[in-house]
mmCIF file of C-alpha atoms and ligand atoms in Angstrom:
data_model
loop_
_atom_site.group_PDB
_atom_site.id
_atom_site.type_symbol
_atom_site.label_atom_id
_atom_site.label_comp_id
_atom_site.label_asym_id
_atom_site.label_seq_id
_atom_site.Cartn_x
_atom_site.Cartn_y
_atom_site.Cartn_z
ATOM 1 C CA MET D 131 0.013 -0.003 -0.022
ATOM 2 C CA GLN D 132 1.383 3.306 -1.040
ATOM 3 C CA SER D 133 -0.295 6.597 -1.553
ATOM 4 C CA ILE D 134 0.339 10.239 -2.144
ATOM 5 C CA PRO D 135 -1.089 12.273 0.780
ATOM 6 C CA ALA D 136 -4.595 13.342 -0.059
ATOM 7 C CA SER D 137 -3.745 17.028 0.343
ATOM 8 C CA GLU D 138 -1.071 16.958 -2.333
ATOM 9 C CA THR D 139 -2.353 17.984 -5.725
ATOM 10 C CA ILE D 140 -0.956 16.468 -8.813
ATOM 11 C CA ALA D 141 -0.906 17.594 -12.407
ATOM 12 C CA LEU D 142 -2.722 14.826 -14.244
ATOM 13 C CA SER D 143 -5.007 11.906 -13.354
ATOM 14 C CA VAL D 144 -6.046 9.277 -15.831
ATOM 15 C CA VAL D 145 -9.231 7.309 -15.189
ATOM 16 C CA ILE D 146 -9.521 3.956 -16.891
ATOM 17 C CA PRO D 147 -12.577 1.657 -16.581
ATOM 18 C CA ILE D 148 -11.685 -2.007 -16.898
ATOM 19 C CA TYR D 149 -14.043 -4.857 -17.707
ATOM 20 C CA ASN D 150 -12.412 -8.089 -18.766
ATOM 21 C CA GLU D 151 -9.288 -6.590 -20.292
ATOM 22 C CA GLU D 152 -6.605 -8.898 -18.808
ATOM 23 C CA GLN D 153 -4.832 -9.390 -22.125
ATOM 24 C CA ILE D 154 -4.179 -5.720 -22.732
ATOM 25 C CA ILE D 155 -3.541 -4.291 -19.253
ATOM 26 C CA ASP D 156 0.221 -4.568 -19.628
ATOM 27 C CA GLU D 157 0.372 -2.816 -22.979
ATOM 28 C CA LEU D 158 -2.201 -0.325 -21.755
ATOM 29 C CA TYR D 159 -0.025 0.602 -18.791
ATOM 30 C CA GLN D 160 3.132 0.873 -20.899
ATOM 31 C CA ARG D 161 1.506 3.129 -23.466
ATOM 32 C CA LEU D 162 -0.269 5.275 -20.856
ATOM 33 C CA ALA D 163 2.822 5.731 -18.726
ATOM 34 C CA LYS D 164 4.940 6.625 -21.711
ATOM 35 C CA SER D 165 2.449 9.101 -23.117
ATOM 36 C CA VAL D 166 1.641 10.755 -19.777
ATOM 37 C CA SER D 167 5.330 11.045 -18.795
ATOM 38 C CA GLU D 168 5.834 13.193 -21.866
ATOM 39 C CA VAL D 169 3.808 15.957 -20.249
ATOM 40 C CA THR D 170 4.404 15.571 -16.520
ATOM 41 C CA SER D 171 5.951 13.323 -13.925
ATOM 42 C CA SER D 172 3.246 14.261 -11.456
ATOM 43 C CA PHE D 173 0.479 11.890 -12.510
ATOM 44 C CA GLU D 174 -1.673 9.060 -11.239
ATOM 45 C CA LEU D 175 -3.374 6.228 -13.148
ATOM 46 C CA ILE D 176 -6.655 5.126 -11.575
ATOM 47 C CA PHE D 177 -7.952 1.837 -12.853
ATOM 48 C CA VAL D 178 -11.487 0.914 -11.947
ATOM 49 C CA ASN D 179 -12.144 -2.790 -12.196
ATOM 50 C CA ASP D 180 -15.836 -3.087 -12.936
ATOM 51 C CA GLY D 181 -16.502 -6.625 -11.785
ATOM 52 C CA SER D 182 -14.361 -8.351 -14.370
ATOM 53 C CA SER D 183 -14.720 -12.096 -14.496
ATOM 54 C CA ASP D 184 -11.188 -12.681 -15.771
ATOM 55 C CA ASN D 185 -7.831 -11.911 -14.160
ATOM 56 C CA SER D 186 -7.939 -8.154 -14.726
ATOM 57 C CA LEU D 187 -7.909 -7.449 -10.985
ATOM 58 C CA LEU D 188 -4.788 -9.547 -10.364
ATOM 59 C CA GLU D 189 -3.057 -7.743 -13.220
ATOM 60 C CA LEU D 190 -4.016 -4.370 -11.716
ATOM 61 C CA ILE D 191 -2.844 -5.326 -8.231
ATOM 62 C CA ARG D 192 0.458 -6.512 -9.713
ATOM 63 C CA LEU D 193 0.873 -3.218 -11.595
ATOM 64 C CA SER D 194 0.067 -1.193 -8.491
ATOM 65 C CA GLU D 195 2.713 -3.100 -6.548
ATOM 66 C CA GLN D 196 5.305 -2.379 -9.228
ATOM 67 C CA HIS D 197 4.485 1.230 -9.905
ATOM 68 C CA LYS D 198 3.615 3.737 -7.217
ATOM 69 C CA GLN D 199 1.514 5.897 -9.524
ATOM 70 C CA VAL D 200 -0.951 3.119 -10.200
ATOM 71 C CA TYR D 201 -4.138 2.943 -8.185
ATOM 72 C CA TYR D 202 -7.014 0.524 -8.449
ATOM 73 C CA ILE D 203 -10.570 0.472 -7.265
ATOM 74 C CA ASN D 204 -12.247 -2.882 -7.365
ATOM 75 C CA PHE D 205 -16.053 -2.944 -7.513
ATOM 76 C CA SER D 206 -18.002 -5.615 -5.724
ATOM 77 C CA ARG D 207 -19.729 -6.476 -9.036
ATOM 78 C CA ASN D 208 -20.314 -5.070 -12.513
ATOM 79 C CA PHE D 209 -21.878 -1.636 -12.235
ATOM 80 C CA GLY D 210 -21.358 -0.517 -15.813
ATOM 81 C CA HIS D 211 -18.931 1.684 -17.683
ATOM 82 C CA GLN D 212 -20.353 5.096 -16.730
ATOM 83 C CA ILE D 213 -20.377 4.242 -13.011
ATOM 84 C CA ALA D 214 -16.817 2.913 -13.253
ATOM 85 C CA VAL D 215 -15.681 6.224 -14.735
ATOM 86 C CA THR D 216 -17.627 8.080 -12.031
ATOM 87 C CA ALA D 217 -15.788 6.159 -9.287
ATOM 88 C CA GLY D 218 -12.474 7.131 -10.870
ATOM 89 C CA LEU D 219 -13.563 10.772 -11.030
ATOM 90 C CA ASP D 220 -14.610 10.664 -7.359
ATOM 91 C CA ALA D 221 -11.159 9.482 -6.352
ATOM 92 C CA CYS D 222 -8.918 11.529 -8.638
ATOM 93 C CA ARG D 223 -6.879 14.553 -7.546
ATOM 94 C CA GLY D 224 -5.300 15.808 -10.760
ATOM 95 C CA GLU D 225 -5.574 19.416 -11.906
ATOM 96 C CA ALA D 226 -6.438 17.859 -15.230
ATOM 97 C CA VAL D 227 -8.239 14.521 -15.569
ATOM 98 C CA VAL D 228 -8.256 12.273 -18.620
ATOM 99 C CA ILE D 229 -11.013 9.684 -19.122
ATOM 100 C CA ILE D 230 -9.938 6.914 -21.473
ATOM 101 C CA ASP D 231 -11.242 3.429 -22.407
ATOM 102 C CA GLY D 232 -9.185 0.495 -21.252
ATOM 103 C CA ASP D 233 -9.354 -1.451 -24.520
ATOM 104 C CA LEU D 234 -6.855 0.778 -26.408
ATOM 105 C CA GLN D 235 -9.540 1.984 -28.785
ATOM 106 C CA ASP D 236 -8.725 5.449 -27.545
ATOM 107 C CA PRO D 237 -5.028 5.947 -28.264
ATOM 108 C CA PRO D 238 -3.101 7.041 -25.100
ATOM 109 C CA GLU D 239 -0.696 8.832 -27.452
ATOM 110 C CA LEU D 240 -3.326 11.558 -27.868
ATOM 111 C CA ILE D 241 -3.067 12.612 -24.201
ATOM 112 C CA PRO D 242 -0.217 15.152 -24.759
ATOM 113 C CA THR D 243 -2.346 16.887 -27.429
ATOM 114 C CA LEU D 244 -5.332 17.042 -25.062
ATOM 115 C CA TYR D 245 -3.072 18.342 -22.314
ATOM 116 C CA LYS D 246 -1.694 21.086 -24.522
ATOM 117 C CA LYS D 247 -5.199 22.367 -25.207
ATOM 118 C CA HIS D 248 -5.878 22.373 -21.483
ATOM 119 C CA LYS D 249 -2.758 24.495 -20.926
ATOM 120 C CA GLU D 250 -4.155 26.886 -23.494
ATOM 121 C CA GLY D 251 -7.085 27.450 -21.160
ATOM 122 C CA PHE D 252 -9.785 24.952 -22.157
ATOM 123 C CA GLU D 253 -11.537 23.219 -19.309
ATOM 124 C CA VAL D 254 -12.964 20.430 -21.461
ATOM 125 C CA VAL D 255 -11.047 18.950 -24.374
ATOM 126 C CA TYR D 256 -12.932 16.072 -25.937
ATOM 127 C CA ALA D 257 -11.543 13.724 -28.511
ATOM 128 C CA LYS D 258 -13.746 13.547 -31.567
ATOM 129 C CA ARG D 259 -13.765 10.398 -33.656
ATOM 130 C CA ASN D 260 -12.590 10.940 -37.160
ATOM 131 C CA LYS D 261 -12.705 7.332 -38.330
ATOM 132 C CA ARG D 262 -13.868 4.294 -36.427
ATOM 133 C CA GLN D 263 -12.055 1.131 -37.232
ATOM 134 C CA GLY D 264 -13.032 -2.428 -36.635
ATOM 135 C CA GLU D 265 -16.526 -1.692 -35.394
ATOM 136 C CA THR D 266 -19.571 -3.272 -36.923
ATOM 137 C CA PHE D 267 -21.672 -1.428 -39.457
ATOM 138 C CA PHE D 268 -24.590 -1.858 -37.078
ATOM 139 C CA LYS D 269 -22.772 -0.189 -34.178
ATOM 140 C CA LYS D 270 -21.571 2.703 -36.304
ATOM 141 C CA THR D 271 -24.963 3.465 -37.838
ATOM 142 C CA THR D 272 -26.953 3.105 -34.634
ATOM 143 C CA ALA D 273 -24.431 5.348 -32.854
ATOM 144 C CA LYS D 274 -24.594 7.914 -35.610
ATOM 145 C CA LEU D 275 -28.392 7.908 -35.669
ATOM 146 C CA PHE D 276 -28.586 8.101 -31.898
ATOM 147 C CA TYR D 277 -26.326 11.134 -31.617
ATOM 148 C CA ARG D 278 -28.292 12.998 -34.269
ATOM 149 C CA LEU D 279 -31.628 12.081 -32.696
ATOM 150 C CA LEU D 280 -30.396 13.195 -29.288
ATOM 151 C CA LYS D 281 -29.164 16.478 -30.738
ATOM 152 C CA ARG D 282 -32.660 17.235 -32.018
ATOM 153 C CA MET D 283 -34.273 16.333 -28.720
ATOM 154 C CA THR D 284 -32.259 18.364 -26.299
ATOM 155 C CA SER D 285 -31.202 21.965 -25.887
ATOM 156 C CA THR D 286 -27.898 20.874 -24.312
ATOM 157 C CA GLU D 287 -25.186 20.967 -26.953
ATOM 158 C CA ILE D 288 -23.924 17.402 -26.695
ATOM 159 C CA PRO D 289 -21.129 17.015 -29.241
ATOM 160 C CA VAL D 290 -21.812 14.315 -31.859
ATOM 161 C CA ASP D 291 -19.445 11.433 -32.548
ATOM 162 C CA THR D 292 -17.584 11.641 -29.262
ATOM 163 C CA GLY D 293 -17.295 9.068 -26.578
ATOM 164 C CA ASP D 294 -16.046 9.727 -23.072
ATOM 165 C CA PHE D 295 -12.411 9.980 -24.175
ATOM 166 C CA ARG D 296 -11.548 13.506 -23.055
ATOM 167 C CA LEU D 297 -9.633 15.695 -20.693
ATOM 168 C CA ILE D 298 -11.510 17.717 -18.115
ATOM 169 C CA ASP D 299 -10.381 20.220 -15.532
ATOM 170 C CA GLN D 300 -10.632 19.409 -11.808
ATOM 171 C CA LYS D 301 -13.229 22.246 -11.609
ATOM 172 C CA VAL D 302 -15.489 20.221 -13.896
ATOM 173 C CA VAL D 303 -14.900 17.078 -11.845
ATOM 174 C CA ARG D 304 -15.930 18.919 -8.707
ATOM 175 C CA TYR D 305 -19.242 19.804 -10.277
ATOM 176 C CA LEU D 306 -19.735 16.288 -11.645
ATOM 177 C CA ARG D 307 -19.437 15.013 -8.078
ATOM 178 C CA LYS D 308 -22.418 17.186 -7.216
ATOM 179 C CA MET D 309 -24.541 15.557 -9.905
ATOM 180 C CA PRO D 310 -25.545 12.369 -8.180
ATOM 181 C CA GLU D 311 -28.001 10.989 -10.699
ATOM 182 C CA GLN D 312 -28.007 7.203 -10.906
ATOM 183 C CA ASN D 313 -28.403 6.914 -14.655
ATOM 184 C CA LYS D 314 -25.203 8.450 -15.814
ATOM 185 C CA PHE D 315 -24.664 9.989 -19.209
ATOM 186 C CA LEU D 316 -21.357 11.663 -18.503
ATOM 187 C CA ARG D 317 -20.824 13.201 -21.927
ATOM 188 C CA GLY D 318 -24.205 14.918 -21.553
ATOM 189 C CA GLN D 319 -23.490 16.057 -17.996
ATOM 190 C CA ILE D 320 -20.173 17.540 -19.050
ATOM 191 C CA ALA D 321 -21.803 19.330 -21.953
ATOM 192 C CA TRP D 322 -24.518 20.615 -19.615
ATOM 193 C CA LEU D 323 -21.905 22.036 -17.261
ATOM 194 C CA GLY D 324 -20.550 24.336 -19.968
ATOM 195 C CA PHE D 325 -17.078 25.820 -19.423
ATOM 196 C CA LYS D 326 -14.656 26.426 -22.241
ATOM 197 C CA GLN D 327 -14.789 23.392 -24.491
ATOM 198 C CA THR D 328 -12.876 22.373 -27.555
ATOM 199 C CA HIS D 329 -12.061 19.186 -29.394
ATOM 200 C CA VAL D 330 -9.234 17.406 -31.157
ATOM 201 C CA LEU D 331 -9.772 14.865 -33.924
ATOM 202 C CA TYR D 332 -8.459 11.324 -33.785
ATOM 203 C CA ASP D 333 -8.869 7.981 -35.529
ATOM 204 C CA ARG D 334 -10.492 5.414 -33.322
ATOM 205 C CA ASP D 335 -8.656 2.111 -33.388
ATOM 206 C CA SER D 336 -10.235 -1.245 -33.173
ATOM 207 C CA ARG D 337 -10.155 -3.171 -29.945
ATOM 208 C CA LYS D 338 -6.731 -4.703 -29.138
ATOM 209 C CA ALA D 339 -8.092 -7.942 -27.709
ATOM 210 C CA GLY D 340 -11.071 -9.315 -25.945
ATOM 211 C CA GLU D 341 -14.610 -8.327 -26.833
ATOM 212 C CA THR D 342 -16.927 -5.425 -26.251
ATOM 213 C CA GLY D 343 -18.467 -5.193 -22.804
ATOM 214 C CA TYR D 344 -21.320 -3.176 -24.298
ATOM 215 C CA THR D 345 -23.980 -5.669 -25.183
ATOM 216 C CA PHE D 346 -26.937 -4.531 -27.229
ATOM 217 C CA SER D 347 -29.111 -4.212 -24.137
ATOM 218 C CA LYS D 348 -26.465 -2.152 -22.331
ATOM 219 C CA MET D 349 -26.223 0.107 -25.361
ATOM 220 C CA PHE D 350 -29.975 0.513 -25.504
ATOM 221 C CA GLN D 351 -30.151 1.345 -21.784
ATOM 222 C CA PHE D 352 -27.356 3.865 -22.261
ATOM 223 C CA ALA D 353 -29.183 5.532 -25.150
ATOM 224 C CA MET D 354 -32.372 5.729 -23.048
ATOM 225 C CA ASP D 355 -30.355 7.243 -20.189
ATOM 226 C CA GLY D 356 -29.058 9.855 -22.565
ATOM 227 C CA ILE D 357 -32.492 10.738 -23.836
ATOM 228 C CA THR D 358 -34.387 10.688 -20.551
ATOM 229 C CA GLY D 359 -31.615 12.535 -18.759
ATOM 230 C CA PHE D 360 -31.490 15.383 -21.208
ATOM 231 C CA SER D 361 -34.865 15.673 -22.858
ATOM 232 C CA ASP D 362 -38.578 15.720 -22.010
ATOM 233 C CA LYS D 363 -39.478 15.644 -25.682
ATOM 234 C CA PRO D 364 -40.678 12.004 -25.718
ATOM 235 C CA LEU D 365 -43.273 12.912 -23.065
ATOM 236 C CA ALA D 366 -44.389 15.951 -24.997
ATOM 237 C CA PHE D 367 -44.507 13.854 -28.147
ATOM 238 C CA VAL D 368 -46.789 11.136 -26.750
ATOM 239 C CA SER D 369 -49.144 13.693 -25.268
ATOM 240 C CA ARG D 370 -49.299 15.414 -28.665
ATOM 241 C CA ILE D 371 -50.115 12.100 -30.324
ATOM 242 C CA GLY D 372 -52.859 11.739 -27.724
ATOM 243 C CA PHE D 373 -54.361 15.083 -28.687
ATOM 244 C CA PHE D 374 -54.068 14.352 -32.379
ATOM 245 C CA ILE D 375 -55.793 10.976 -32.129
ATOM 246 C CA SER D 376 -58.540 12.379 -29.898
ATOM 247 C CA PHE D 377 -59.173 15.069 -32.495
ATOM 248 C CA ILE D 378 -59.377 12.550 -35.342
ATOM 249 C CA SER D 379 -61.722 10.333 -33.282
ATOM 250 C CA PHE D 380 -63.935 13.318 -32.569
ATOM 251 C CA LEU D 381 -64.262 13.970 -36.324
ATOM 252 C CA ILE D 382 -65.115 10.325 -36.894
ATOM 253 C CA ILE D 383 -67.759 10.427 -34.175
ATOM 254 C CA LEU D 384 -69.278 13.530 -35.720
ATOM 255 C CA TYR D 385 -69.358 11.819 -39.073
ATOM 256 C CA ALA D 386 -70.937 8.649 -37.639
ATOM 257 C CA VAL D 387 -73.694 10.628 -35.926
ATOM 258 C CA TYR D 388 -74.299 12.645 -39.055
ATOM 259 C CA ALA D 389 -74.438 9.508 -41.180
ATOM 260 C CA HIS D 390 -76.887 7.813 -38.778
ATOM 261 C CA PHE D 391 -79.334 10.670 -38.292
ATOM 262 C CA VAL D 392 -79.086 12.686 -41.476
ATOM 263 C CA MET D 393 -78.067 10.251 -44.176
ATOM 264 C CA ASP D 394 -79.927 7.460 -42.438
ATOM 265 C CA GLU D 395 -77.228 4.883 -42.827
ATOM 266 C CA THR D 396 -75.353 3.283 -39.952
ATOM 267 C CA ILE D 397 -71.651 2.578 -40.382
ATOM 268 C CA THR D 398 -71.024 -1.080 -39.752
ATOM 269 C CA GLY D 399 -67.903 -3.091 -39.844
ATOM 270 C CA TRP D 400 -65.900 -5.368 -37.661
ATOM 271 C CA THR D 401 -62.711 -4.497 -39.522
ATOM 272 C CA SER D 402 -62.753 -0.791 -38.856
ATOM 273 C CA LEU D 403 -63.535 -1.499 -35.206
ATOM 274 C CA ILE D 404 -60.730 -3.954 -34.646
ATOM 275 C CA VAL D 405 -58.207 -1.818 -36.544
ATOM 276 C CA SER D 406 -58.964 1.276 -34.522
ATOM 277 C CA ILE D 407 -58.897 -0.641 -31.229
ATOM 278 C CA MET D 408 -55.540 -2.159 -32.066
ATOM 279 C CA PHE D 409 -54.215 1.192 -33.176
ATOM 280 C CA ILE D 410 -55.260 2.995 -30.029
ATOM 281 C CA GLY D 411 -54.079 0.061 -27.893
ATOM 282 C CA GLY D 412 -50.656 0.258 -29.464
ATOM 283 C CA ILE D 413 -50.327 3.974 -29.015
ATOM 284 C CA GLN D 414 -51.448 3.693 -25.411
ATOM 285 C CA LEU D 415 -48.892 1.008 -24.617
ATOM 286 C CA ILE D 416 -46.108 3.023 -26.186
ATOM 287 C CA SER D 417 -47.145 6.078 -24.230
ATOM 288 C CA VAL D 418 -47.296 4.198 -20.948
ATOM 289 C CA GLY D 419 -43.874 2.726 -21.777
ATOM 290 C CA VAL D 420 -42.402 6.152 -22.360
ATOM 291 C CA ILE D 421 -43.772 7.412 -19.082
ATOM 292 C CA GLY D 422 -42.517 4.228 -17.432
ATOM 293 C CA GLU D 423 -38.953 4.923 -18.611
ATOM 294 C CA TYR D 424 -39.014 8.231 -16.822
ATOM 295 C CA ILE D 425 -40.685 6.904 -13.725
ATOM 296 C CA SER D 426 -38.249 4.025 -13.338
ATOM 297 C CA ARG D 427 -35.430 6.562 -13.345
ATOM 298 C CA ILE D 428 -37.158 8.692 -10.757
ATOM 299 C CA ASN D 429 -37.627 5.527 -8.682
ATOM 300 C CA LYS D 430 -33.944 4.670 -8.937
ATOM 301 C CA ASN D 431 -32.935 8.121 -7.769
ATOM 302 C CA VAL D 432 -35.417 8.175 -4.944
ATOM 303 C CA ARG D 433 -34.067 4.948 -3.507
ATOM 304 C CA ASP D 434 -30.821 6.871 -3.042
ATOM 305 C CA ARG D 435 -28.521 3.887 -2.912
ATOM 306 C CA PRO D 436 -24.794 4.363 -3.263
ATOM 307 C CA LEU D 437 -23.820 4.467 -6.929
ATOM 308 C CA TYR D 438 -21.288 1.677 -6.535
ATOM 309 C CA ILE D 439 -19.740 -0.542 -3.923
ATOM 310 C CA VAL D 440 -15.969 -0.700 -3.530
ATOM 311 C CA ALA D 441 -14.749 -4.132 -2.495
ATOM 312 C CA GLU D 442 -11.091 -3.101 -2.253
ATOM 313 C CA THR D 443 -8.733 -0.337 -3.295
ATOM 314 C CA ASN D 444 -5.206 0.880 -2.652
ATOM 315 C CA ILE D 445 -6.388 4.471 -2.421
ATOM 316 C CA LYS D 446 -5.790 5.885 1.052
ATOM 317 C CA ASN D 447 -9.241 7.178 1.931
ATOM 318 C CA PRO D 448 -11.536 4.550 0.538
ATOM 319 C CA GLU D 449 -14.452 6.268 2.240
ATOM 320 C CA ASP D 450 -13.885 9.094 -0.241
ATOM 321 C CA ALA D 451 -14.030 6.555 -2.971
ATOM 322 C CA ASP D 452 -17.601 5.433 -2.882
ATOM 323 C CA GLY D 453 -20.648 6.734 -4.529
ATOM 324 C CA SER D 454 -22.496 7.872 -1.410
HETATM 325 N N1 UDP V 269 -16.445 -1.331 -19.468
HETATM 326 C C1 UDP V 269 -16.768 -1.301 -18.123
HETATM 327 N N2 UDP V 269 -17.929 -1.896 -17.682
HETATM 328 C C2 UDP V 269 -18.808 -2.498 -18.529
HETATM 329 C C3 UDP V 269 -18.498 -2.525 -19.906
HETATM 330 C C4 UDP V 269 -17.317 -1.898 -20.352
HETATM 331 O O1 UDP V 269 -16.009 -0.754 -17.294
HETATM 332 O O2 UDP V 269 -19.829 -3.013 -18.069
HETATM 333 C C5 UDP V 269 -15.198 -0.701 -19.930
HETATM 334 C C6 UDP V 269 -14.322 -1.506 -20.870
HETATM 335 O O3 UDP V 269 -13.369 -2.265 -20.188
HETATM 336 C C7 UDP V 269 -13.679 -0.439 -21.719
HETATM 337 C C8 UDP V 269 -14.695 0.660 -21.764
HETATM 338 O O4 UDP V 269 -15.563 0.457 -20.636
HETATM 339 O O5 UDP V 269 -12.500 0.058 -21.090
HETATM 340 C C9 UDP V 269 -15.484 0.674 -23.048
HETATM 341 O O6 UDP V 269 -16.158 -0.549 -23.206
HETATM 342 P P1 UDP V 269 -16.203 -1.397 -24.550
HETATM 343 O O7 UDP V 269 -14.909 -1.315 -25.258
HETATM 344 O O8 UDP V 269 -16.692 -2.746 -24.215
HETATM 345 O O9 UDP V 269 -17.298 -0.609 -25.361
HETATM 346 P P2 UDP V 269 -17.307 -0.239 -26.893
HETATM 347 O O10 UDP V 269 -15.959 0.426 -27.171
HETATM 348 O O11 UDP V 269 -17.480 -1.502 -27.619
HETATM 349 O O12 UDP V 269 -18.423 0.728 -27.015
HETATM 350 MG MG1 MG V 270 -14.232 -0.437 -26.882
#
């Protein structure tokens, strides 16, 4: 166990979420250490092991025993990528903080460029993907569509085609710690906070080894978190559909009454009945579902549980390093 005293500030922290990355941790460390040393010797690398089922934790402990600037936080189970990053942010002390994926899709060699922009006075320097290599067509198109949809739904300027790979100032981190929502969408929260922001372009590599920890259902959840956290438009939209359909139904009722009493013919038909019932039923279920998405998030926040549970860490004040 080694640690820099908590009062001591350092120049740069790097936060790296780790989920089943045992094969790359060594290379990851080498490349990070090399790249970060180019800008400062006063740095810390905080690895957050998000309930990996492989030997990632052992690798991290080994690294932390060999290098005094390596810290690890081990979660009691898998809490998800955004929460893992949050835990790292809660524990970091750097004047500047870099968030980077642990699968080497975000090149550590970009850190000096991000850092230079920070020195120029930007509080948020995000890395914008120029090209994405080795990702499926499905992932690229859904991501692209999602970012554009989100942009239309929210008044917060969330930059398109960026992940969480970025450098943020400690000031921004301090405010993030005050945003305790359970369903994290960090890139949105950072955009919401404002400050002086800029970007640098980079080519996103393909994964070095292992496979994506983002299953389709995790991706879908994440997209819903982004939308519900930053827009009320879906609610407005379903209520507008409600008004629209009520209006149409009113016209149909008028017509039916008119046809019955004036034209003396009664509209019959099982087909029209069943079609309209199914249609209304579908719209109602969708609307209830949309409302449900918001309510389940309210529910999660009201329960007020800690965001994550730390099973072990080599950071001095582990009580600082939990989500409560
Ligand atoms: N990750 C995590 N918890 C998870 C899933 C992923 O901490 O439940 C980490 C993972 O180790 C990687 C980063 O988050 O460092 C990005 O995940 P991944 O590469 O699987 O996502 P993708 O790049 O495919 O979107
Ligand atoms: Mg990845």
